[in-house]
Each structure stands twice: as structure tokens, then as C-alpha cells.
Amino acid sequence: MEVIGADGVHIGSVEAVTGQRIMLSKQDSGQGSHRHHNHFIPLALVAEVEGDKVRLSANSDVAVTFEEEEDGHQPITSTAKTTQA
């Protein structure tokens, strides 16, 4: 099934449901070092299921900020920068 934001934009494809999270397929997940492994979206973001689409309650740009790694932590995005003292 395809996972889309409230705005209809593609976020990923369901690989499985584990516990209270949707596991997105590896081919759709992440950027940079976070590519090619599964990310998870909380089931609490699901607004409805429409045929073969899972529509989330948040727009796509917001929904991806809720993505988690397998261990439950949010991935560090490529836009995050570290500062040195």
C-alpha cells in the first residue's frame, strides 16, 4: 500500500505493520546515509485507508519529520549541522 500525506504527496510504501508503527519499504526510505534501510511512521498519524492508500493526518513535509529508525530514534537529517566550540 502507498502511504501519502494529507496533501496527497507520496511518502513511502508499507512493507509491514510492527507494533504501533508502519514500516516503510527500504526503497522509499531516507536520504544519504539513511537510504536503503527501513524507516517507521507511527500508526497514530493514520487518518484513513482509501483503497490501496494509507492517508496520514499530516501533510507530507510534516509527516516525514515523524519518521523513526528501527530503534525508535528519529534519523539525523542531512540538513542538521553540528557546531564546534
JSON list of N, CA and C in Angstrom, two decimals:
[
{"chain": "A", "resi": 1, "resn": "MET", "atom": "N", "xyz": [0.84, -1.19, 0.00]},
{"chain": "A", "resi": 1, "resn": "MET", "atom": "CA", "xyz": [0.00, 0.00, 0.00]},
{"chain": "A", "resi": 1, "resn": "MET", "atom": "C", "xyz": [0.88, 1.25, 0.00]},
{"chain": "A", "resi": 2, "resn": "GLU", "atom": "N", "xyz": [0.40, 2.27, -0.63]},
{"chain": "A", "resi": 2, "resn": "GLU", "atom": "CA", "xyz": [1.12, 3.54, -0.68]},
{"chain": "A", "resi": 2, "resn": "GLU", "atom": "C", "xyz": [0.74, 4.38, 0.54]},
{"chain": "A", "resi": 3, "resn": "VAL", "atom": "N", "xyz": [1.73, 5.04, 1.13]},
{"chain": "A", "resi": 3, "resn": "VAL", "atom": "CA", "xyz": [1.49, 5.97, 2.24]},
{"chain": "A", "resi": 3, "resn": "VAL", "atom": "C", "xyz": [1.60, 7.38, 1.68]},
{"chain": "A", "resi": 4, "resn": "ILE", "atom": "N", "xyz": [0.55, 8.17, 1.89]},
{"chain": "A", "resi": 4, "resn": "ILE", "atom": "CA", "xyz": [0.54, 9.54, 1.40]},
{"chain": "A", "resi": 4, "resn": "ILE", "atom": "C", "xyz": [0.23, 10.50, 2.55]},
{"chain": "A", "resi": 5, "resn": "GLY", "atom": "N", "xyz": [0.70, 11.72, 2.40]},
{"chain": "A", "resi": 5, "resn": "GLY", "atom": "CA", "xyz": [0.37, 12.75, 3.38]},
{"chain": "A", "resi": 5, "resn": "GLY", "atom": "C", "xyz": [-1.04, 13.25, 3.16]},
{"chain": "A", "resi": 6, "resn": "ALA", "atom": "N", "xyz": [-1.53, 14.08, 4.06]},
{"chain": "A", "resi": 6, "resn": "ALA", "atom": "CA", "xyz": [-2.86, 14.68, 3.93]},
{"chain": "A", "resi": 6, "resn": "ALA", "atom": "C", "xyz": [-2.98, 15.48, 2.65]},
{"chain": "A", "resi": 7, "resn": "ASP", "atom": "N", "xyz": [-1.83, 15.95, 2.13]},
{"chain": "A", "resi": 7, "resn": "ASP", "atom": "CA", "xyz": [-1.79, 16.72, 0.89]},
{"chain": "A", "resi": 7, "resn": "ASP", "atom": "C", "xyz": [-1.73, 15.84, -0.36]},
{"chain": "A", "resi": 8, "resn": "GLY", "atom": "N", "xyz": [-1.74, 14.50, -0.18]},
{"chain": "A", "resi": 8, "resn": "GLY", "atom": "CA", "xyz": [-1.73, 13.58, -1.30]},
{"chain": "A", "resi": 8, "resn": "GLY", "atom": "C", "xyz": [-0.35, 13.23, -1.84]},
{"chain": "A", "resi": 9, "resn": "VAL", "atom": "N", "xyz": [0.71, 13.76, -1.23]},
{"chain": "A", "resi": 9, "resn": "VAL", "atom": "CA", "xyz": [2.08, 13.53, -1.68]},
{"chain": "A", "resi": 9, "resn": "VAL", "atom": "C", "xyz": [2.60, 12.19, -1.16]},
{"chain": "A", "resi": 10, "resn": "HIS", "atom": "N", "xyz": [3.23, 11.42, -2.04]},
{"chain": "A", "resi": 10, "resn": "HIS", "atom": "CA", "xyz": [3.80, 10.11, -1.71]},
{"chain": "A", "resi": 10, "resn": "HIS", "atom": "C", "xyz": [4.87, 10.25, -0.63]},
{"chain": "A", "resi": 11, "resn": "ILE", "atom": "N", "xyz": [4.77, 9.39, 0.42]},
{"chain": "A", "resi": 11, "resn": "ILE", "atom": "CA", "xyz": [5.76, 9.35, 1.49]},
{"chain": "A", "resi": 11, "resn": "ILE", "atom": "C", "xyz": [6.53, 8.04, 1.43]},
{"chain": "A", "resi": 12, "resn": "GLY", "atom": "N", "xyz": [5.86, 6.97, 1.09]},
{"chain": "A", "resi": 12, "resn": "GLY", "atom": "CA", "xyz": [6.51, 5.67, 1.03]},
{"chain": "A", "resi": 12, "resn": "GLY", "atom": "C", "xyz": [5.51, 4.58, 0.75]},
{"chain": "A", "resi": 13, "resn": "SER", "atom": "N", "xyz": [5.98, 3.34, 0.88]},
{"chain": "A", "resi": 13, "resn": "SER", "atom": "CA", "xyz": [5.14, 2.17, 0.70]},
{"chain": "A", "resi": 13, "resn": "SER", "atom": "C", "xyz": [5.22, 1.30, 1.94]},
{"chain": "A", "resi": 14, "resn": "VAL", "atom": "N", "xyz": [4.08, 0.74, 2.33]},
{"chain": "A", "resi": 14, "resn": "VAL", "atom": "CA", "xyz": [4.03, -0.11, 3.52]},
{"chain": "A", "resi": 14, "resn": "VAL", "atom": "C", "xyz": [4.75, -1.43, 3.22]},
{"chain": "A", "resi": 15, "resn": "GLU", "atom": "N", "xyz": [5.72, -1.76, 4.06]},
{"chain": "A", "resi": 15, "resn": "GLU", "atom": "CA", "xyz": [6.34, -3.08, 3.98]},
{"chain": "A", "resi": 15, "resn": "GLU", "atom": "C", "xyz": [5.69, -4.00, 5.02]},
{"chain": "A", "resi": 16, "resn": "ALA", "atom": "N", "xyz": [5.39, -3.43, 6.20]},
{"chain": "A", "resi": 16, "resn": "ALA", "atom": "CA", "xyz": [4.76, -4.22, 7.26]},
{"chain": "A", "resi": 16, "resn": "ALA", "atom": "C", "xyz": [4.23, -3.27, 8.32]},
{"chain": "A", "resi": 17, "resn": "VAL", "atom": "N", "xyz": [3.41, -3.79, 9.20]},
{"chain": "A", "resi": 17, "resn": "VAL", "atom": "CA", "xyz": [2.98, -3.07, 10.39]},
{"chain": "A", "resi": 17, "resn": "VAL", "atom": "C", "xyz": [3.57, -3.83, 11.57]},
{"chain": "A", "resi": 18, "resn": "THR", "atom": "N", "xyz": [4.36, -3.13, 12.38]},
{"chain": "A", "resi": 18, "resn": "THR", "atom": "CA", "xyz": [5.00, -3.76, 13.54]},
{"chain": "A", "resi": 18, "resn": "THR", "atom": "C", "xyz": [4.65, -2.96, 14.77]},
{"chain": "A", "resi": 19, "resn": "GLY", "atom": "N", "xyz": [3.94, -3.59, 15.69]},
{"chain": "A", "resi": 19, "resn": "GLY", "atom": "CA", "xyz": [3.52, -2.88, 16.89]},
{"chain": "A", "resi": 19, "resn": "GLY", "atom": "C", "xyz": [2.61, -1.72, 16.52]},
{"chain": "A", "resi": 20, "resn": "GLN", "atom": "N", "xyz": [2.98, -0.55, 16.94]},
{"chain": "A", "resi": 20, "resn": "GLN", "atom": "CA", "xyz": [2.19, 0.66, 16.67]},
{"chain": "A", "resi": 20, "resn": "GLN", "atom": "C", "xyz": [2.82, 1.53, 15.59]},
{"chain": "A", "resi": 21, "resn": "ARG", "atom": "N", "xyz": [3.59, 0.88, 14.68]},
{"chain": "A", "resi": 21, "resn": "ARG", "atom": "CA", "xyz": [4.27, 1.64, 13.63]},
{"chain": "A", "resi": 21, "resn": "ARG", "atom": "C", "xyz": [4.12, 0.96, 12.27]},
{"chain": "A", "resi": 22, "resn": "ILE", "atom": "N", "xyz": [4.13, 1.79, 11.22]},
{"chain": "A", "resi": 22, "resn": "ILE", "atom": "CA", "xyz": [4.17, 1.30, 9.85]},
{"chain": "A", "resi": 22, "resn": "ILE", "atom": "C", "xyz": [5.63, 1.28, 9.42]},
{"chain": "A", "resi": 23, "resn": "MET", "atom": "N", "xyz": [6.09, 0.13, 8.94]},
{"chain": "A", "resi": 23, "resn": "MET", "atom": "CA", "xyz": [7.45, 0.03, 8.40]},
{"chain": "A", "resi": 23, "resn": "MET", "atom": "C", "xyz": [7.37, 0.38, 6.92]},
{"chain": "A", "resi": 24, "resn": "LEU", "atom": "N", "xyz": [8.10, 1.43, 6.53]},
{"chain": "A", "resi": 24, "resn": "LEU", "atom": "CA", "xyz": [8.16, 1.82, 5.12]},
{"chain": "A", "resi": 24, "resn": "LEU", "atom": "C", "xyz": [9.20, 0.97, 4.41]},
{"chain": "A", "resi": 25, "resn": "SER", "atom": "N", "xyz": [8.96, 0.70, 3.14]},
{"chain": "A", "resi": 25, "resn": "SER", "atom": "CA", "xyz": [9.91, -0.12, 2.38]},
{"chain": "A", "resi": 25, "resn": "SER", "atom": "C", "xyz": [11.25, 0.57, 2.26]},
{"chain": "A", "resi": 26, "resn": "LYS", "atom": "N", "xyz": [12.30, -0.20, 2.16]},
{"chain": "A", "resi": 26, "resn": "LYS", "atom": "CA", "xyz": [13.66, 0.33, 2.08]},
{"chain": "A", "resi": 26, "resn": "LYS", "atom": "C", "xyz": [13.85, 1.22, 0.86]},
{"chain": "A", "resi": 27, "resn": "GLN", "atom": "N", "xyz": [13.23, 0.88, -0.24]},
{"chain": "A", "resi": 27, "resn": "GLN", "atom": "CA", "xyz": [13.43, 1.64, -1.48]},
{"chain": "A", "resi": 27, "resn": "GLN", "atom": "C", "xyz": [12.92, 3.07, -1.39]},
{"chain": "A", "resi": 28, "resn": "ASP", "atom": "N", "xyz": [12.01, 3.34, -0.46]},
{"chain": "A", "resi": 28, "resn": "ASP", "atom": "CA", "xyz": [11.45, 4.69, -0.31]},
{"chain": "A", "resi": 28, "resn": "ASP", "atom": "C", "xyz": [12.07, 5.47, 0.83]},
{"chain": "A", "resi": 29, "resn": "SER", "atom": "N", "xyz": [12.91, 4.84, 1.62]},
{"chain": "A", "resi": 29, "resn": "SER", "atom": "CA", "xyz": [13.30, 5.44, 2.90]},
{"chain": "A", "resi": 29, "resn": "SER", "atom": "C", "xyz": [14.57, 6.27, 2.84]},
{"chain": "A", "resi": 30, "resn": "GLY", "atom": "N", "xyz": [14.46, 7.47, 3.39]},
{"chain": "A", "resi": 30, "resn": "GLY", "atom": "CA", "xyz": [15.62, 8.29, 3.73]},
{"chain": "A", "resi": 30, "resn": "GLY", "atom": "C", "xyz": [16.44, 8.85, 2.59]},
{"chain": "A", "resi": 31, "resn": "GLN", "atom": "N", "xyz": [17.44, 9.59, 3.00]},
{"chain": "A", "resi": 31, "resn": "GLN", "atom": "CA", "xyz": [18.39, 10.21, 2.08]},
{"chain": "A", "resi": 31, "resn": "GLN", "atom": "C", "xyz": [19.78, 10.00, 2.64]},
{"chain": "A", "resi": 32, "resn": "GLY", "atom": "N", "xyz": [20.77, 10.10, 1.79]},
{"chain": "A", "resi": 32, "resn": "GLY", "atom": "CA", "xyz": [22.16, 10.00, 2.22]},
{"chain": "A", "resi": 32, "resn": "GLY", "atom": "C", "xyz": [22.43, 8.70, 2.95]},
{"chain": "A", "resi": 33, "resn": "SER", "atom": "N", "xyz": [23.01, 8.77, 4.14]},
{"chain": "A", "resi": 33, "resn": "SER", "atom": "CA", "xyz": [23.34, 7.56, 4.90]},
{"chain": "A", "resi": 33, "resn": "SER", "atom": "C", "xyz": [22.11, 6.86, 5.44]},
{"chain": "A", "resi": 34, "resn": "HIS", "atom": "N", "xyz": [20.94, 7.48, 5.33]},
{"chain": "A", "resi": 34, "resn": "HIS", "atom": "CA", "xyz": [19.71, 6.86, 5.81]},
{"chain": "A", "resi": 34, "resn": "HIS", "atom": "C", "xyz": [18.95, 6.16, 4.70]},
{"chain": "A", "resi": 35, "resn": "ARG", "atom": "N", "xyz": [19.55, 6.10, 3.52]},
{"chain": "A", "resi": 35, "resn": "ARG", "atom": "CA", "xyz": [18.92, 5.39, 2.40]},
{"chain": "A", "resi": 35, "resn": "ARG", "atom": "C", "xyz": [19.07, 3.89, 2.58]},
{"chain": "A", "resi": 36, "resn": "HIS", "atom": "N", "xyz": [18.17, 3.18, 1.96]},
{"chain": "A", "resi": 36, "resn": "HIS", "atom": "CA", "xyz": [18.24, 1.72, 1.82]},
{"chain": "A", "resi": 36, "resn": "HIS", "atom": "C", "xyz": [18.13, 0.97, 3.15]},
{"chain": "A", "resi": 37, "resn": "HIS", "atom": "N", "xyz": [17.45, 1.54, 4.11]},
{"chain": "A", "resi": 37, "resn": "HIS", "atom": "CA", "xyz": [17.03, 0.78, 5.28]},
{"chain": "A", "resi": 37, "resn": "HIS", "atom": "C", "xyz": [15.67, 1.31, 5.71]},
{"chain": "A", "resi": 38, "resn": "ASN", "atom": "N", "xyz": [14.95, 0.51, 6.47]},
{"chain": "A", "resi": 38, "resn": "ASN", "atom": "CA", "xyz": [13.57, 0.85, 6.80]},
{"chain": "A", "resi": 38, "resn": "ASN", "atom": "C", "xyz": [13.46, 2.02, 7.76]},
{"chain": "A", "resi": 39, "resn": "HIS", "atom": "N", "xyz": [12.44, 2.82, 7.54]},
{"chain": "A", "resi": 39, "resn": "HIS", "atom": "CA", "xyz": [12.03, 3.86, 8.47]},
{"chain": "A", "resi": 39, "resn": "HIS", "atom": "C", "xyz": [10.59, 3.54, 8.87]},
{"chain": "A", "resi": 40, "resn": "PHE", "atom": "N", "xyz": [10.16, 4.11, 9.97]},
{"chain": "A", "resi": 40, "resn": "PHE", "atom": "CA", "xyz": [8.86, 3.80, 10.54]},
{"chain": "A", "resi": 40, "resn": "PHE", "atom": "C", "xyz": [8.06, 5.07, 10.77]},
{"chain": "A", "resi": 41, "resn": "ILE", "atom": "N", "xyz": [6.74, 4.97, 10.60]},
{"chain": "A", "resi": 41, "resn": "ILE", "atom": "CA", "xyz": [5.80, 6.06, 10.85]},
{"chain": "A", "resi": 41, "resn": "ILE", "atom": "C", "xyz": [4.83, 5.57, 11.92]},
{"chain": "A", "resi": 42, "resn": "PRO", "atom": "N", "xyz": [4.56, 6.37, 12.95]},
{"chain": "A", "resi": 42, "resn": "PRO", "atom": "CA", "xyz": [3.60, 5.94, 13.98]},
{"chain": "A", "resi": 42, "resn": "PRO", "atom": "C", "xyz": [2.19, 5.74, 13.40]},
{"chain": "A", "resi": 43, "resn": "LEU", "atom": "N", "xyz": [1.53, 4.67, 13.80]},
{"chain": "A", "resi": 43, "resn": "LEU", "atom": "CA", "xyz": [0.15, 4.43, 13.37]},
{"chain": "A", "resi": 43, "resn": "LEU", "atom": "C", "xyz": [-0.79, 5.56, 13.78]},
{"chain": "A", "resi": 44, "resn": "ALA", "atom": "N", "xyz": [-0.42, 6.29, 14.82]},
{"chain": "A", "resi": 44, "resn": "ALA", "atom": "CA", "xyz": [-1.25, 7.40, 15.29]},
{"chain": "A", "resi": 44, "resn": "ALA", "atom": "C", "xyz": [-1.42, 8.49, 14.22]},
{"chain": "A", "resi": 45, "resn": "LEU", "atom": "N", "xyz": [-0.53, 8.51, 13.21]},
{"chain": "A", "resi": 45, "resn": "LEU", "atom": "CA", "xyz": [-0.65, 9.51, 12.14]},
{"chain": "A", "resi": 45, "resn": "LEU", "atom": "C", "xyz": [-1.63, 9.10, 11.05]},
{"chain": "A", "resi": 46, "resn": "VAL", "atom": "N", "xyz": [-2.13, 7.87, 11.09]},
{"chain": "A", "resi": 46, "resn": "VAL", "atom": "CA", "xyz": [-3.04, 7.40, 10.05]},
{"chain": "A", "resi": 46, "resn": "VAL", "atom": "C", "xyz": [-4.41, 8.05, 10.25]},
{"chain": "A", "resi": 47, "resn": "ALA", "atom": "N", "xyz": [-4.87, 8.74, 9.20]},
{"chain": "A", "resi": 47, "resn": "ALA", "atom": "CA", "xyz": [-6.20, 9.36, 9.24]},
{"chain": "A", "resi": 47, "resn": "ALA", "atom": "C", "xyz": [-7.25, 8.41, 8.68]},
{"chain": "A", "resi": 48, "resn": "GLU", "atom": "N", "xyz": [-6.89, 7.73, 7.57]},
{"chain": "A", "resi": 48, "resn": "GLU", "atom": "CA", "xyz": [-7.82, 6.80, 6.96]},
{"chain": "A", "resi": 48, "resn": "GLU", "atom": "C", "xyz": [-7.11, 5.93, 5.93]},
{"chain": "A", "resi": 49, "resn": "VAL", "atom": "N", "xyz": [-7.77, 4.86, 5.56]},
{"chain": "A", "resi": 49, "resn": "VAL", "atom": "CA", "xyz": [-7.29, 3.99, 4.48]},
{"chain": "A", "resi": 49, "resn": "VAL", "atom": "C", "xyz": [-8.29, 4.13, 3.35]},
{"chain": "A", "resi": 50, "resn": "GLU", "atom": "N", "xyz": [-7.78, 4.51, 2.18]},
{"chain": "A", "resi": 50, "resn": "GLU", "atom": "CA", "xyz": [-8.63, 4.70, 0.99]},
{"chain": "A", "resi": 50, "resn": "GLU", "atom": "C", "xyz": [-8.19, 3.71, -0.07]},
{"chain": "A", "resi": 51, "resn": "GLY", "atom": "N", "xyz": [-8.86, 2.60, -0.19]},
{"chain": "A", "resi": 51, "resn": "GLY", "atom": "CA", "xyz": [-8.48, 1.59, -1.18]},
{"chain": "A", "resi": 51, "resn": "GLY", "atom": "C", "xyz": [-7.09, 1.07, -0.89]},
{"chain": "A", "resi": 52, "resn": "ASP", "atom": "N", "xyz": [-6.13, 1.37, -1.78]},
{"chain": "A", "resi": 52, "resn": "ASP", "atom": "CA", "xyz": [-4.75, 0.89, -1.58]},
{"chain": "A", "resi": 52, "resn": "ASP", "atom": "C", "xyz": [-3.83, 2.00, -1.07]},
{"chain": "A", "resi": 53, "resn": "LYS", "atom": "N", "xyz": [-4.41, 3.06, -0.50]},
{"chain": "A", "resi": 53, "resn": "LYS", "atom": "CA", "xyz": [-3.63, 4.18, 0.02]},
{"chain": "A", "resi": 53, "resn": "LYS", "atom": "C", "xyz": [-3.89, 4.37, 1.51]},
{"chain": "A", "resi": 54, "resn": "VAL", "atom": "N", "xyz": [-2.81, 4.63, 2.25]},
{"chain": "A", "resi": 54, "resn": "VAL", "atom": "CA", "xyz": [-2.89, 4.99, 3.66]},
{"chain": "A", "resi": 54, "resn": "VAL", "atom": "C", "xyz": [-2.66, 6.49, 3.72]},
{"chain": "A", "resi": 55, "resn": "ARG", "atom": "N", "xyz": [-3.70, 7.24, 4.08]},
{"chain": "A", "resi": 55, "resn": "ARG", "atom": "CA", "xyz": [-3.60, 8.70, 4.16]},
{"chain": "A", "resi": 55, "resn": "ARG", "atom": "C", "xyz": [-3.30, 9.10, 5.59]},
{"chain": "A", "resi": 56, "resn": "LEU", "atom": "N", "xyz": [-2.27, 9.91, 5.75]},
{"chain": "A", "resi": 56, "resn": "LEU", "atom": "CA", "xyz": [-1.89, 10.39, 7.08]},
{"chain": "A", "resi": 56, "resn": "LEU", "atom": "C", "xyz": [-2.61, 11.69, 7.41]},
{"chain": "A", "resi": 57, "resn": "SER", "atom": "N", "xyz": [-2.64, 12.04, 8.67]},
{"chain": "A", "resi": 57, "resn": "SER", "atom": "CA", "xyz": [-3.32, 13.26, 9.12]},
{"chain": "A", "resi": 57, "resn": "SER", "atom": "C", "xyz": [-2.46, 14.50, 8.95]},
{"chain": "A", "resi": 58, "resn": "ALA", "atom": "N", "xyz": [-1.20, 14.32, 8.62]},
{"chain": "A", "resi": 58, "resn": "ALA", "atom": "CA", "xyz": [-0.27, 15.45, 8.44]},
{"chain": "A", "resi": 58, "resn": "ALA", "atom": "C", "xyz": [0.16, 15.53, 6.98]},
{"chain": "A", "resi": 59, "resn": "ASN", "atom": "N", "xyz": [0.43, 16.74, 6.51]},
{"chain": "A", "resi": 59, "resn": "ASN", "atom": "CA", "xyz": [0.98, 16.91, 5.17]},
{"chain": "A", "resi": 59, "resn": "ASN", "atom": "C", "xyz": [2.33, 16.20, 5.09]},
{"chain": "A", "resi": 60, "resn": "SER", "atom": "N", "xyz": [2.74, 15.86, 3.90]},
{"chain": "A", "resi": 60, "resn": "SER", "atom": "CA", "xyz": [3.95, 15.07, 3.70]},
{"chain": "A", "resi": 60, "resn": "SER", "atom": "C", "xyz": [5.20, 15.70, 4.31]},
{"chain": "A", "resi": 61, "resn": "ASP", "atom": "N", "xyz": [5.35, 17.02, 4.18]},
{"chain": "A", "resi": 61, "resn": "ASP", "atom": "CA", "xyz": [6.56, 17.68, 4.71]},
{"chain": "A", "resi": 61, "resn": "ASP", "atom": "C", "xyz": [6.62, 17.60, 6.23]},
{"chain": "A", "resi": 62, "resn": "VAL", "atom": "N", "xyz": [5.49, 17.53, 6.89]},
{"chain": "A", "resi": 62, "resn": "VAL", "atom": "CA", "xyz": [5.45, 17.39, 8.34]},
{"chain": "A", "resi": 62, "resn": "VAL", "atom": "C", "xyz": [5.54, 15.91, 8.73]},
{"chain": "A", "resi": 63, "resn": "ALA", "atom": "N", "xyz": [4.86, 15.06, 8.01]},
{"chain": "A", "resi": 63, "resn": "ALA", "atom": "CA", "xyz": [4.82, 13.63, 8.35]},
{"chain": "A", "resi": 63, "resn": "ALA", "atom": "C", "xyz": [6.21, 13.01, 8.35]},
{"chain": "A", "resi": 64, "resn": "VAL", "atom": "N", "xyz": [7.06, 13.40, 7.40]},
{"chain": "A", "resi": 64, "resn": "VAL", "atom": "CA", "xyz": [8.40, 12.79, 7.34]},
{"chain": "A", "resi": 64, "resn": "VAL", "atom": "C", "xyz": [9.24, 13.16, 8.56]},
{"chain": "A", "resi": 65, "resn": "THR", "atom": "N", "xyz": [8.89, 14.23, 9.25]},
{"chain": "A", "resi": 65, "resn": "THR", "atom": "CA", "xyz": [9.64, 14.58, 10.47]},
{"chain": "A", "resi": 65, "resn": "THR", "atom": "C", "xyz": [9.34, 13.61, 11.61]},
{"chain": "A", "resi": 66, "resn": "PHE", "atom": "N", "xyz": [8.27, 12.81, 11.46]},
{"chain": "A", "resi": 66, "resn": "PHE", "atom": "CA", "xyz": [7.91, 11.80, 12.46]},
{"chain": "A", "resi": 66, "resn": "PHE", "atom": "C", "xyz": [8.54, 10.45, 12.17]},
{"chain": "A", "resi": 67, "resn": "GLU", "atom": "N", "xyz": [9.24, 10.32, 11.04]},
{"chain": "A", "resi": 67, "resn": "GLU", "atom": "CA", "xyz": [9.87, 9.05, 10.71]},
{"chain": "A", "resi": 67, "resn": "GLU", "atom": "C", "xyz": [10.88, 8.67, 11.79]},
{"chain": "A", "resi": 68, "resn": "GLU", "atom": "N", "xyz": [10.94, 7.38, 12.08]},
{"chain": "A", "resi": 68, "resn": "GLU", "atom": "CA", "xyz": [11.86, 6.86, 13.09]},
{"chain": "A", "resi": 68, "resn": "GLU", "atom": "C", "xyz": [12.72, 5.76, 12.49]},
{"chain": "A", "resi": 69, "resn": "GLU", "atom": "N", "xyz": [13.86, 5.55, 13.10]},
{"chain": "A", "resi": 69, "resn": "GLU", "atom": "CA", "xyz": [14.70, 4.41, 12.78]},
{"chain": "A", "resi": 69, "resn": "GLU", "atom": "C", "xyz": [14.09, 3.19, 13.47]},
{"chain": "A", "resi": 70, "resn": "GLU", "atom": "N", "xyz": [14.62, 2.01, 13.22]},
{"chain": "A", "resi": 70, "resn": "GLU", "atom": "CA", "xyz": [14.08, 0.78, 13.83]},
{"chain": "A", "resi": 70, "resn": "GLU", "atom": "C", "xyz": [14.12, 0.84, 15.35]},
{"chain": "A", "resi": 71, "resn": "ASP", "atom": "N", "xyz": [15.15, 1.49, 15.91]},
{"chain": "A", "resi": 71, "resn": "ASP", "atom": "CA", "xyz": [15.29, 1.57, 17.37]},
{"chain": "A", "resi": 71, "resn": "ASP", "atom": "C", "xyz": [14.39, 2.62, 18.01]},
{"chain": "A", "resi": 72, "resn": "GLY", "atom": "N", "xyz": [13.59, 3.32, 17.20]},
{"chain": "A", "resi": 72, "resn": "GLY", "atom": "CA", "xyz": [12.67, 4.32, 17.72]},
{"chain": "A", "resi": 72, "resn": "GLY", "atom": "C", "xyz": [13.18, 5.73, 17.71]},
{"chain": "A", "resi": 73, "resn": "HIS", "atom": "N", "xyz": [14.45, 5.94, 17.37]},
{"chain": "A", "resi": 73, "resn": "HIS", "atom": "CA", "xyz": [15.01, 7.28, 17.31]},
{"chain": "A", "resi": 73, "resn": "HIS", "atom": "C", "xyz": [14.75, 7.91, 15.94]},
{"chain": "A", "resi": 74, "resn": "GLN", "atom": "N", "xyz": [14.65, 9.22, 15.92]},
{"chain": "A", "resi": 74, "resn": "GLN", "atom": "CA", "xyz": [14.48, 9.92, 14.66]},
{"chain": "A", "resi": 74, "resn": "GLN", "atom": "C", "xyz": [15.83, 10.00, 13.95]},
{"chain": "A", "resi": 75, "resn": "PRO", "atom": "N", "xyz": [15.83, 9.81, 12.62]},
{"chain": "A", "resi": 75, "resn": "PRO", "atom": "CA", "xyz": [17.09, 9.91, 11.89]},
{"chain": "A", "resi": 75, "resn": "PRO", "atom": "C", "xyz": [17.62, 11.33, 11.90]},
{"chain": "A", "resi": 76, "resn": "ILE", "atom": "N", "xyz": [18.92, 11.47, 11.86]},
{"chain": "A", "resi": 76, "resn": "ILE", "atom": "CA", "xyz": [19.54, 12.79, 11.73]},
{"chain": "A", "resi": 76, "resn": "ILE", "atom": "C", "xyz": [19.47, 13.16, 10.27]},
{"chain": "A", "resi": 77, "resn": "THR", "atom": "N", "xyz": [18.89, 14.29, 9.96]},
{"chain": "A", "resi": 77, "resn": "THR", "atom": "CA", "xyz": [18.74, 14.68, 8.56]},
{"chain": "A", "resi": 77, "resn": "THR", "atom": "C", "xyz": [20.02, 15.29, 8.04]},
{"chain": "A", "resi": 78, "resn": "SER", "atom": "N", "xyz": [20.11, 15.32, 6.72]},
{"chain": "A", "resi": 78, "resn": "SER", "atom": "CA", "xyz": [21.30, 15.88, 6.09]},
{"chain": "A", "resi": 78, "resn": "SER", "atom": "C", "xyz": [21.41, 17.37, 6.30]},
{"chain": "A", "resi": 79, "resn": "THR", "atom": "N", "xyz": [20.29, 18.02, 6.70]},
{"chain": "A", "resi": 79, "resn": "THR", "atom": "CA", "xyz": [20.33, 19.45, 6.94]},
{"chain": "A", "resi": 79, "resn": "THR", "atom": "C", "xyz": [20.79, 19.80, 8.34]},
{"chain": "A", "resi": 80, "resn": "ALA", "atom": "N", "xyz": [20.85, 18.79, 9.22]},
{"chain": "A", "resi": 80, "resn": "ALA", "atom": "CA", "xyz": [21.31, 19.03, 10.59]},
{"chain": "A", "resi": 80, "resn": "ALA", "atom": "C", "xyz": [22.81, 19.26, 10.57]},
{"chain": "A", "resi": 81, "resn": "LYS", "atom": "N", "xyz": [23.26, 20.26, 11.28]},
{"chain": "A", "resi": 81, "resn": "LYS", "atom": "CA", "xyz": [24.67, 20.59, 11.34]},
{"chain": "A", "resi": 81, "resn": "LYS", "atom": "C", "xyz": [25.16, 20.56, 12.77]},
{"chain": "A", "resi": 82, "resn": "THR", "atom": "N", "xyz": [26.40, 20.19, 12.93]},
{"chain": "A", "resi": 82, "resn": "THR", "atom": "CA", "xyz": [26.98, 20.23, 14.26]},
{"chain": "A", "resi": 82, "resn": "THR", "atom": "C", "xyz": [27.81, 21.49, 14.39]},
{"chain": "A", "resi": 83, "resn": "THR", "atom": "N", "xyz": [27.85, 22.03, 15.58]},
{"chain": "A", "resi": 83, "resn": "THR", "atom": "CA", "xyz": [28.66, 23.21, 15.80]},
{"chain": "A", "resi": 83, "resn": "THR", "atom": "C", "xyz": [29.83, 22.84, 16.67]},
{"chain": "A", "resi": 84, "resn": "GLN", "atom": "N", "xyz": [30.94, 23.46, 16.39]},
{"chain": "A", "resi": 84, "resn": "GLN", "atom": "CA", "xyz": [32.13, 23.21, 17.18]},
{"chain": "A", "resi": 84, "resn": "GLN", "atom": "C", "xyz": [32.45, 24.45, 17.99]},
{"chain": "A", "resi": 85, "resn": "ALA", "atom": "N", "xyz": [32.85, 24.26, 19.25]},
{"chain": "A", "resi": 85, "resn": "ALA", "atom": "CA", "xyz": [33.15, 25.38, 20.13]},
{"chain": "A", "resi": 85, "resn": "ALA", "atom": "C", "xyz": [34.58, 25.82, 19.93]}
]
